[in-house]
Amino acid sequence: AQSVTQPDIHITVSEGASLELRCNYSYGATPYLFWYVQSPGQGLQLLLKYFSGDTLVQGIKGFEAEFKRSQSSFNLRKPSVHWSDAAEYFCAVGRISSGSARQLTFGSGTQLTVLP
Amino acid sequence: KAGVTQTPRYLIKTRGQQVTLSCSPISGHRSVSWYQQTPGQGLQFLFEYFSETQRNKGNFPGRFSGRQFSNSRSEMNVSTLELGDSALYLCASSSPGTSGGHEQFFGPGTRLTVL
């Protein structure tokens, strides 16, 4: 069965500081990996995704993530955090089975607080 | 292109009642998935529909059901509501078979409160 672990429940950084959110996954095949962001009372917005190819992927809002197969990790990074980045971040692994059935398994999320 | 829409946005019900939530996917998307989000259990997959057929189902009791119409709109139904069904219900659409078909786009959710 697939699973996702986000070891940090809550992270606090100062505005302008760099950010790294950790994500480890367990999956029996080549994973489809995603990072989503959720602001209070809102749905999920896709930040970036990894399907294949270049292991460093760029997303929206200046985020990037690196897929490391040997470490089963897909950490999210941003060089300089803005106050508007305060939100909850979810890592997810997608199971794409026969017939293109889809199911995302999410981590428990990391709440990001940005200090002025 | 309009995003995924969900109605209603907020709902209050009492135990034992039933509820129907609606989801309209992005135009052209034929796959609709439903997720439940609670503080205790996080985000959990409920089921996925594609071309009016349920393709995949998560580990939820039979009180949770869904359907998809020919225009790809989907509804989910929860019967005999329990307090633990209070959650944010998220709908996501995708377009299998296309280059970006593995991406799921989420709606704003329906906040269900069971009293």
Short mmCIF file of C-alpha atoms in Angstrom, two decimals, chain A residues 5-64:
data_model
loop_
_atom_site.label_atom_id
_atom_site.label_comp_id
_atom_site.label_asym_id
_atom_site.label_seq_id
_atom_site.Cartn_x
_atom_site.Cartn_y
_atom_site.Cartn_z
CA THR A 5 5.00 10.86 5.63
CA GLN A 6 5.44 14.53 6.36
CA PRO A 7 7.53 14.51 9.54
CA ASP A 8 7.08 18.19 10.36
CA ILE A 9 3.62 19.09 11.62
CA HIS A 10 4.42 22.77 11.99
CA ILE A 11 7.28 24.93 10.69
CA THR A 12 7.92 28.58 11.45
CA VAL A 13 10.23 30.70 9.32
CA SER A 14 10.96 34.39 9.00
CA GLU A 15 9.96 36.23 5.87
CA GLY A 16 12.82 36.14 3.38
CA ALA A 17 14.32 32.97 4.85
CA SER A 18 14.64 29.77 2.87
CA LEU A 19 12.22 26.91 3.33
CA GLU A 20 12.36 23.14 3.01
CA LEU A 21 9.36 20.90 3.71
CA ARG A 22 10.06 17.21 3.95
CA CYS A 23 8.12 14.41 2.33
CA ASN A 24 8.86 10.68 2.29
CA TYR A 25 6.76 8.20 0.40
CA SER A 26 6.29 4.49 0.16
CA TYR A 27 5.15 3.08 -3.16
CA GLY A 28 5.80 -0.11 -5.05
CA ALA A 29 6.42 1.41 -8.44
CA THR A 30 7.50 4.68 -10.00
CA PRO A 31 5.44 7.22 -8.11
CA TYR A 32 3.50 10.16 -9.30
CA LEU A 33 4.25 12.84 -6.71
CA PHE A 34 2.53 16.10 -5.97
CA TRP A 35 2.69 19.05 -3.62
CA TYR A 36 -0.51 20.94 -2.85
CA VAL A 37 -1.13 24.04 -0.76
CA GLN A 38 -4.28 24.83 1.17
CA SER A 39 -5.20 28.20 2.64
CA PRO A 40 -7.78 28.33 5.46
CA GLY A 41 -11.25 27.44 4.26
CA GLN A 42 -10.05 26.74 0.74
CA GLY A 43 -9.53 23.77 -1.49
CA LEU A 44 -6.16 22.44 -2.59
CA GLN A 45 -4.01 24.19 -5.14
CA LEU A 46 -1.40 22.22 -7.06
CA LEU A 47 2.11 23.65 -6.59
CA LEU A 48 4.06 21.14 -8.64
CA LYS A 49 4.20 17.55 -9.77
CA TYR A 50 6.68 14.83 -10.69
CA PHE A 51 5.86 12.09 -13.15
CA SER A 52 9.19 11.25 -14.78
CA GLY A 53 12.31 12.83 -16.25
CA ASP A 54 14.25 15.61 -14.57
CA THR A 55 14.24 15.01 -10.83
CA LEU A 56 14.22 18.73 -10.01
CA VAL A 57 10.82 20.17 -10.83
CA GLN A 58 9.73 23.77 -10.80
CA GLY A 59 6.31 24.86 -9.71
CA ILE A 60 4.26 27.95 -9.21
CA LYS A 61 4.98 30.75 -6.74
CA GLY A 62 8.74 30.10 -6.86
CA PHE A 63 8.57 26.59 -5.36
CA GLU A 64 10.66 23.65 -6.48
#
